[in-house]
Coordinates of C-alpha atoms in Angstrom, one line a residue:
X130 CA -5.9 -8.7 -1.8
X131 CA -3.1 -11.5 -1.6
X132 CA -1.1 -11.1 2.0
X133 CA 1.2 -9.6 -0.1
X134 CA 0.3 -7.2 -3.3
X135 CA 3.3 -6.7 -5.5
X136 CA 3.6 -3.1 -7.6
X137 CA 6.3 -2.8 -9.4
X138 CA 8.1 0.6 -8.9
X139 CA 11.9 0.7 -9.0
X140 CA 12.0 4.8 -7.4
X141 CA 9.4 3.3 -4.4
X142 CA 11.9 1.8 -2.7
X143 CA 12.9 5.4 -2.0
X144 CA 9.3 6.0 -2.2
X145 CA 9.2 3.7 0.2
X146 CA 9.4 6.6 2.6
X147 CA 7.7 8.8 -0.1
X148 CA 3.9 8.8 -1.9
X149 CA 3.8 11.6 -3.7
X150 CA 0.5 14.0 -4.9
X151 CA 2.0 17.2 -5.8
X152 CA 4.2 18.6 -8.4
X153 CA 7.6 21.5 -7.7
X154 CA 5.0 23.4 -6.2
X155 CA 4.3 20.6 -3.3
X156 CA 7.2 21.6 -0.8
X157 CA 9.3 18.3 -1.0
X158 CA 12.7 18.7 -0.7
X159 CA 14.1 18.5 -4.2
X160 CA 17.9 18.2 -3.6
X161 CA 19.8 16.5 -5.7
X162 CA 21.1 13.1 -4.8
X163 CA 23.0 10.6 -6.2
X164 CA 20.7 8.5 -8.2
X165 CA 19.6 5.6 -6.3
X166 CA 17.9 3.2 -8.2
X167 CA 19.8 1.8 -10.3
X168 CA 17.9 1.3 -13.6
X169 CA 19.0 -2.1 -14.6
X170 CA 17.2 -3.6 -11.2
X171 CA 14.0 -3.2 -9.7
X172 CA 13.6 -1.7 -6.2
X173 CA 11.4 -3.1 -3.8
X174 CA 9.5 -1.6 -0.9
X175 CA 7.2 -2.3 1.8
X176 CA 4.0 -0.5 2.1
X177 CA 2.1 -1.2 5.9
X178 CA -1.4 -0.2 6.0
X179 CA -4.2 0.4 9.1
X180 CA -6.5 -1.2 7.0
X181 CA -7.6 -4.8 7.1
X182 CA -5.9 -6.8 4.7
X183 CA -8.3 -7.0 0.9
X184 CA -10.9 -4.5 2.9
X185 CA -12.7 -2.7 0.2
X186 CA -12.3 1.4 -0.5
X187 CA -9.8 1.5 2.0
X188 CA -7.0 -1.3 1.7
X189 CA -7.8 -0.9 -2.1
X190 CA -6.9 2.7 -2.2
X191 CA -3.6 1.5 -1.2
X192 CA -3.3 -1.5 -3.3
X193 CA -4.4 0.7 -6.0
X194 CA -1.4 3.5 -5.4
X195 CA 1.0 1.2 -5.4
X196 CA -0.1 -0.7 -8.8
X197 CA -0.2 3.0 -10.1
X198 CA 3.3 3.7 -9.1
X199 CA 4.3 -0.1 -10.6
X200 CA 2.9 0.3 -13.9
X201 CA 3.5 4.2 -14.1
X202 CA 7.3 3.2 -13.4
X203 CA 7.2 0.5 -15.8
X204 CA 8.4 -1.2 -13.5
X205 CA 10.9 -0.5 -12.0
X206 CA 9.4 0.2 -8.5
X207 CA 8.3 -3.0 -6.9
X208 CA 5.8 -1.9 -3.4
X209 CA 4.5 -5.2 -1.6
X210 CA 1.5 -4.3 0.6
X211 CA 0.9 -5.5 3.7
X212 CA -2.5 -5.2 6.0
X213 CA -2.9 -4.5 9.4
X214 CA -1.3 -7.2 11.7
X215 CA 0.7 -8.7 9.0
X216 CA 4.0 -6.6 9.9
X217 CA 2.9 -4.3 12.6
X218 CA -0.5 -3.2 14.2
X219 CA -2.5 -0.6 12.7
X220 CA -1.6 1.5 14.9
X221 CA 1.9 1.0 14.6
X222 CA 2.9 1.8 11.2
X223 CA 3.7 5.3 11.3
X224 CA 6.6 4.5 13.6
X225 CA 7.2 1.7 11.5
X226 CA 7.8 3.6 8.7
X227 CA 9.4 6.6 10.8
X228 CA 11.9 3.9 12.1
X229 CA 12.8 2.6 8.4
X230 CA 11.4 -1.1 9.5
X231 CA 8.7 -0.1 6.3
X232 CA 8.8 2.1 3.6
X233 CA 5.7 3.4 3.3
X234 CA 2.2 3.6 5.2
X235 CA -0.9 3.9 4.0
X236 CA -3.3 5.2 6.6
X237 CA -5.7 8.0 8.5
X238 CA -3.1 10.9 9.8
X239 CA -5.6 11.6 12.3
X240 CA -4.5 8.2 14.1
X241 CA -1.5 9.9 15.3
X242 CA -3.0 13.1 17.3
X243 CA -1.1 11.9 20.0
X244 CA 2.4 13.3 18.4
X245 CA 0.4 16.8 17.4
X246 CA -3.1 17.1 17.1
X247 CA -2.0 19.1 13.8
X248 CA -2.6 15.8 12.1
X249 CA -6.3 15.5 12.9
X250 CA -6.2 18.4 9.8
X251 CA -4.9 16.3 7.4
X252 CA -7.9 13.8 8.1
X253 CA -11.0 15.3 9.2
X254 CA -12.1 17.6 11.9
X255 CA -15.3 17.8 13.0
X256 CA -17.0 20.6 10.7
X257 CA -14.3 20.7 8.7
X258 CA -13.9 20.6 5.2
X259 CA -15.6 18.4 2.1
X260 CA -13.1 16.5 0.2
X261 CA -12.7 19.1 -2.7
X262 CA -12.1 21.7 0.0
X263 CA -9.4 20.1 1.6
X264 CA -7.8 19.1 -1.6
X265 CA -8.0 22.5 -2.3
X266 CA -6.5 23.6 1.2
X267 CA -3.5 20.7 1.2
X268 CA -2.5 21.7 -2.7
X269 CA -3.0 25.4 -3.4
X270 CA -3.8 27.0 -0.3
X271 CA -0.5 26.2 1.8
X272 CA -1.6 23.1 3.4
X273 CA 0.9 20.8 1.8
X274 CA 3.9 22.6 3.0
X275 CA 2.8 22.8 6.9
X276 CA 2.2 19.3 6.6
X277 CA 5.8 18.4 5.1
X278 CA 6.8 20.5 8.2
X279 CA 5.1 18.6 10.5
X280 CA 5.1 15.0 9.2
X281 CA 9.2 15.7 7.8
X282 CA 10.4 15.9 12.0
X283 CA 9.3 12.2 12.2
X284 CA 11.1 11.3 8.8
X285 CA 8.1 11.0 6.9
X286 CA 6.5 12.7 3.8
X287 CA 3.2 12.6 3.8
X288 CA 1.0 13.0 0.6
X289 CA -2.9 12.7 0.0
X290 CA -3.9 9.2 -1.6
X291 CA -7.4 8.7 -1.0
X292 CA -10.4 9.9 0.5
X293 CA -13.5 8.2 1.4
X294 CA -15.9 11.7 0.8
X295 CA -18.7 12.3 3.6
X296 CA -19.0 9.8 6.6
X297 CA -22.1 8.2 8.2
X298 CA -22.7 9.6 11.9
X299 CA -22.7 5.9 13.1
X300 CA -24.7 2.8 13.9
X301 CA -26.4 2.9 16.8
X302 CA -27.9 0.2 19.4
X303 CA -30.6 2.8 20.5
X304 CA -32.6 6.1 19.0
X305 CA -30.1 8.8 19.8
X306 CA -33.0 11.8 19.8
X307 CA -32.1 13.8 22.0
X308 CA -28.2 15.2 24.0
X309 CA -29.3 13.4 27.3
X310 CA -28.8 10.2 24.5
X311 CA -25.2 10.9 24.3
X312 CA -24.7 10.4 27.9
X313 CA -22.9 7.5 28.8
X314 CA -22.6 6.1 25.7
X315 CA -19.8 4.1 24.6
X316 CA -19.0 4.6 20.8
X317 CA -16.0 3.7 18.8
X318 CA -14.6 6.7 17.1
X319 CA -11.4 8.5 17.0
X320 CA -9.4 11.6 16.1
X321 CA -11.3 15.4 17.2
X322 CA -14.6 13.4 16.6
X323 CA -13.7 11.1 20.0
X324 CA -13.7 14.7 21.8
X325 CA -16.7 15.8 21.1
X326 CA -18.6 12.5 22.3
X327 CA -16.6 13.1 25.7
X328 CA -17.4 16.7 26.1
X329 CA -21.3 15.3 25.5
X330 CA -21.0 13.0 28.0
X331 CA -20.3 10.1 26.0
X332 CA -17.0 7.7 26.3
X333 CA -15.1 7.6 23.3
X334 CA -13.1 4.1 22.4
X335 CA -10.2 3.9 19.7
X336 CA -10.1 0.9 17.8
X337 CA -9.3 -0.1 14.6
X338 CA -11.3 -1.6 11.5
X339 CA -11.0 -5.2 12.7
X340 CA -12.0 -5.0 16.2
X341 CA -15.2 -2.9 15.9
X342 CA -17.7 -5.9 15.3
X343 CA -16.6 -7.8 18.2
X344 CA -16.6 -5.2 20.1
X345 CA -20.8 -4.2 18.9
X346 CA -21.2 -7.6 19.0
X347 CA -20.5 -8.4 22.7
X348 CA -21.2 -5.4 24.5
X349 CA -17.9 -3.5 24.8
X350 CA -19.3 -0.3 22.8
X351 CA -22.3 0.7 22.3
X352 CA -22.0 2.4 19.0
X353 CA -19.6 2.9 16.0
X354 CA -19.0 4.6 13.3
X355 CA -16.6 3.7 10.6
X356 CA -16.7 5.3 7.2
X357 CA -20.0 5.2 4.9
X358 CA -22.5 2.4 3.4
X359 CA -19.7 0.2 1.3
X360 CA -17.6 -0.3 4.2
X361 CA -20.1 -0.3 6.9
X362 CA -22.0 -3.3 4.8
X363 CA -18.8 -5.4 4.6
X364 CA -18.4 -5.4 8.0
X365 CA -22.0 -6.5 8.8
X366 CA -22.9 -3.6 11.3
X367 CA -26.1 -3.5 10.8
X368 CA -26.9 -7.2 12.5
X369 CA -25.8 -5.6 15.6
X370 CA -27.1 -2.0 15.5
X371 CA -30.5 -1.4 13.6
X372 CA -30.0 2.4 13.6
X373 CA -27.6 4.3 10.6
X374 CA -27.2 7.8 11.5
X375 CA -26.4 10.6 9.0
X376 CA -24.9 12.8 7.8
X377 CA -21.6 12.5 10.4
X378 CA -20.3 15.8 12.2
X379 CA -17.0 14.4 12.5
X380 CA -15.5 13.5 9.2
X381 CA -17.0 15.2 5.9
X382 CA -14.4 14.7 4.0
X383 CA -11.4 12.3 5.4
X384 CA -8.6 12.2 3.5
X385 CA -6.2 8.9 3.5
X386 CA -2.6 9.8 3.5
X387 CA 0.7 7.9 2.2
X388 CA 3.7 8.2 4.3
X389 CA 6.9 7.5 3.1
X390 CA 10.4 7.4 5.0
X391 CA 12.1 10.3 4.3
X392 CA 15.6 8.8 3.9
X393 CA 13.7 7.0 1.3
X394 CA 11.8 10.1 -0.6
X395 CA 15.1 11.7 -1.0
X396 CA 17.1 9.4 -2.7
X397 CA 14.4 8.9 -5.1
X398 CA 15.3 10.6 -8.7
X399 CA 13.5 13.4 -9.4
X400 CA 11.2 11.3 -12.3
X401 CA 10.6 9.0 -9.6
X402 CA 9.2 11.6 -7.5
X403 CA 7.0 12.6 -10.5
X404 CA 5.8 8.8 -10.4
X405 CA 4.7 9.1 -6.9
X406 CA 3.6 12.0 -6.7
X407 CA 1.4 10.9 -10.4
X408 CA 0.2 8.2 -8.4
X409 CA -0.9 9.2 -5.3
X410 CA -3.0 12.5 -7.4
X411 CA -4.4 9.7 -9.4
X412 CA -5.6 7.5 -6.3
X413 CA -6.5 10.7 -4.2
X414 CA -9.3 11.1 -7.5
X415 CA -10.0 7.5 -8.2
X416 CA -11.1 6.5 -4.8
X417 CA -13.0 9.4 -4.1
X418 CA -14.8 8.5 -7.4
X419 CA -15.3 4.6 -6.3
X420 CA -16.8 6.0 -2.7
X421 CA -19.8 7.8 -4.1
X422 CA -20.7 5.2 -6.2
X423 CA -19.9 2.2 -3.9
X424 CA -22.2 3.9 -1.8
X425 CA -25.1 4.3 -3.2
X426 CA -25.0 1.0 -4.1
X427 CA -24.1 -0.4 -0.8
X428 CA -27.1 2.5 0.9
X429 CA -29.9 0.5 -1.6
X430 CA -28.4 -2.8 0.0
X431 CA -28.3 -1.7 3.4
X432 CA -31.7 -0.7 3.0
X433 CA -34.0 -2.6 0.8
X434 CA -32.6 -6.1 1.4
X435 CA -31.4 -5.2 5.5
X436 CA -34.3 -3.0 6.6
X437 CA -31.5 -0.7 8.2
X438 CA -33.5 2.7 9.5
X439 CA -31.8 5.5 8.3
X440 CA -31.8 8.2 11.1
X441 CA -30.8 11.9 11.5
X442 CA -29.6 14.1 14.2
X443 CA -32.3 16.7 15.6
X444 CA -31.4 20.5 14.8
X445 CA -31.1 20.7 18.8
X446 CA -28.3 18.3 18.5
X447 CA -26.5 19.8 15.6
X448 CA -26.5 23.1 17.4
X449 CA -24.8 21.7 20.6
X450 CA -22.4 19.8 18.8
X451 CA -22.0 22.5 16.0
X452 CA -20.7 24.7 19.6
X453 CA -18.3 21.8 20.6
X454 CA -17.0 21.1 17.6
X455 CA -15.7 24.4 17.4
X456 CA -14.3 24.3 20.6
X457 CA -12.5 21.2 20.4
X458 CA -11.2 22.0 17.0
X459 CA -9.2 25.3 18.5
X460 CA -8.4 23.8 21.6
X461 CA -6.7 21.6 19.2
X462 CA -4.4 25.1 17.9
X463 CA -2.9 25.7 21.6
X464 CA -1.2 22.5 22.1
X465 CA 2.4 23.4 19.9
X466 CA 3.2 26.4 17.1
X467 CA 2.8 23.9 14.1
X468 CA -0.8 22.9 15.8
X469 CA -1.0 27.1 15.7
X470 CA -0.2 27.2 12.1
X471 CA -2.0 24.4 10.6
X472 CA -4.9 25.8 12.4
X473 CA -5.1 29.2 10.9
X474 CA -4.2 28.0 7.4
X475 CA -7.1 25.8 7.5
X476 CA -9.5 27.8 8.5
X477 CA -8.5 30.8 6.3
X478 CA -9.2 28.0 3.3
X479 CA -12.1 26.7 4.9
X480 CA -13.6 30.5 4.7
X481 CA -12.3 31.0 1.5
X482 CA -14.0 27.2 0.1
X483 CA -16.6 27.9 1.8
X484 CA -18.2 31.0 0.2
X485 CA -17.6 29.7 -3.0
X486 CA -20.0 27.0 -2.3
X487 CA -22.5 28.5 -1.2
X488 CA -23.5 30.2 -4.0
X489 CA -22.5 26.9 -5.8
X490 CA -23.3 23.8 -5.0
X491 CA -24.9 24.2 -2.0
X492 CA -28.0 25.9 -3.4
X493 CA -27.6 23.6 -6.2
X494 CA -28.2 20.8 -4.3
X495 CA -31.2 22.7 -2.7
X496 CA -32.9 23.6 -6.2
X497 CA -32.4 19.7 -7.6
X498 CA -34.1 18.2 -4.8
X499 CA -36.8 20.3 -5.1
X500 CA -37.3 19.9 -8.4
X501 CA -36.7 16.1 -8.9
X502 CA -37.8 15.3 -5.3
X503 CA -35.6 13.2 -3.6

């Protein structure tokens, strides 16, 4: 990615404060303004990302929404992306964007827990839902309009556009077998997640994507985890921690969000809206698509030509954390109302997803492996 990536898209200068996944049905405010792009020109907007600048999966996703909403718009939208650190931090853009210094972010919702923990939910939560169950929750099973209520407050709309499918538990300096492991460990990993490693004794460290390696690399944390095989790989973890844990507890199914300023989302026209919203549906797919099979690719890699041991949790430690996770995750429901009701409209999907897969894919999965071995 250049330090700037130019999509053209007149209505994203409104969208600026606006990527858009969801049709009438998505809970947007759909007054009618003024028109504010003026056909004849293009409007430009700034898109500020968490994600290194050209980092693969992630700062693509956002690249790629943006080219969407260009060429989609024929034009007449114009986003320029920006990486972490080129405008603000990447922990900064939310208020960035909330503030009207950017348009847009592109970014993990769970980064800002401290304004509600409600927005660990539009992320990951530690047992939570797979990506097809939370696209299911956020676009038919109410979860879209809590999160325009929580995310509109702070003058942003918020809208899936991406998701990286099942993480990797991590990359450890040392066997983790058994709780007493967790103890005093020092491991990079945020939202919910970062909770359960306290409550286990451990010391949880936020970073973001482009301080982890130092930070492996000189002592400052003990473990990481980050997303799966593609990314891990381009960062080079595995020189500094032989041990690749998996499956993760923490995020099966993290979904990337797009953040535009309000102010900006509503003086969109309503075919711009369509644009965005077109164009953040068609990211949300596309990466999710480009994850699986970066990273099997990237697993072969890690394996074959690294020697990276692949390592997974004992059923002890499943069952412990399995016990915290649920009690961080509704500890997470008492700290405000919309915490309350983001909560209870999760979980009523989550049960309702849920029994649909297991007598779907779940013993699918079972049945194929035993019949093609693994």
């Amino acid at each position: 990615m250049d330090r700037r990536t130019f999509i053209s898209a007149a209505g994203i200068a409104a969208v600026g404060a606006a990527s858009a996944c969801s049709q009438g049905s998505d809970g947007t405010s759909e007054r009618v303004a003024a028109p504010a792009v003026n056909r004849g020109r293009t409007r430009r907007l700034r898109m500020v990302t968490t994600w290194p600048p050209g980092f693969p999966g992630l700062g693509t996703a956002a690249v790629r929404t943006a080219e969407l909403i260009t060429q989609m718009s024929g034009g007449s939208l114009e986003v320029e992306v920006y990486g972490a650190g080129e405008i603000v931090g990447a922990f900064e853009v939310f208020d960035a964007v909330s503030n009207g210094v950017a348009d847009m972010y592109h970014a993990a919702d769970y980064y800002w827990q401290g304004r509600s923990p409600a927005f660990n939910f539009y992320c990951a939560v530690p047992l939570g839902m797979t990506p097809y169950e939370i696209m299911a929750w956020v676009e038919y099973g109410g979860g879209q309009e809590l999160w325009n209520e929580l995310s509109n407050p702070f003058n942003i709309q918020p809208f899936q556009a991406g998701n990286t499918g099942h993480q990797m538990g991590g990359w450890f300096k040392r066997e983790i077998n058994t709780l007493e492991d967790f103890r005093g460990l020092r491991m990079r990993i945020p939202g919910l997640g970062g909770n359960v490693i306290r409550e286990l004794g451990g010391a949880a460290v936020a970073l973001s994507g482009g301080e982890i390696y130092q930070s492996l690399q000189s002592g400052a944390i003990d473990a990481t985890e980050w997303v799966g095989p593609w990314n891990d790989l381009a960062f080079g973890f595995y020189r500094e921690a032989p041990y690749y844990y998996g499956p993760g507890f923490h995020e099966p199914g993290s979904a990337l969000a797009l953040g535009i300023n309000l102010g900006v989302w509503e003086s969109l026209a309503s075919d711009h809206k369509a644009i965005v919203r077109g164009a953040c549906h068609a990211a949300n797919n596309q990466s999710l698509a480009e994850f699986n099979h970066q990273n099997g690719l990237a697993l072969r890699t890690l394996t074959e030509d690294h020697g990276v041991q692949l390592r997974s949790f004992s059923d002890d430690i499943w069952l412990e954390v399995g016990r915290i996770c649920e009690q961080v995750v509704a500890d997470s429901a008492n700290a405000d109302a919309i915490s309350r009701r983001v909560y209870d409209s999760y979980l009523q999907s989550r049960r309702l997803v849920r029994d649909w897969a297991n007598v779907s894919e779940a013993p699918y999965y079972r049945q194929r492996d035993r019949i093609l071995g693994r």
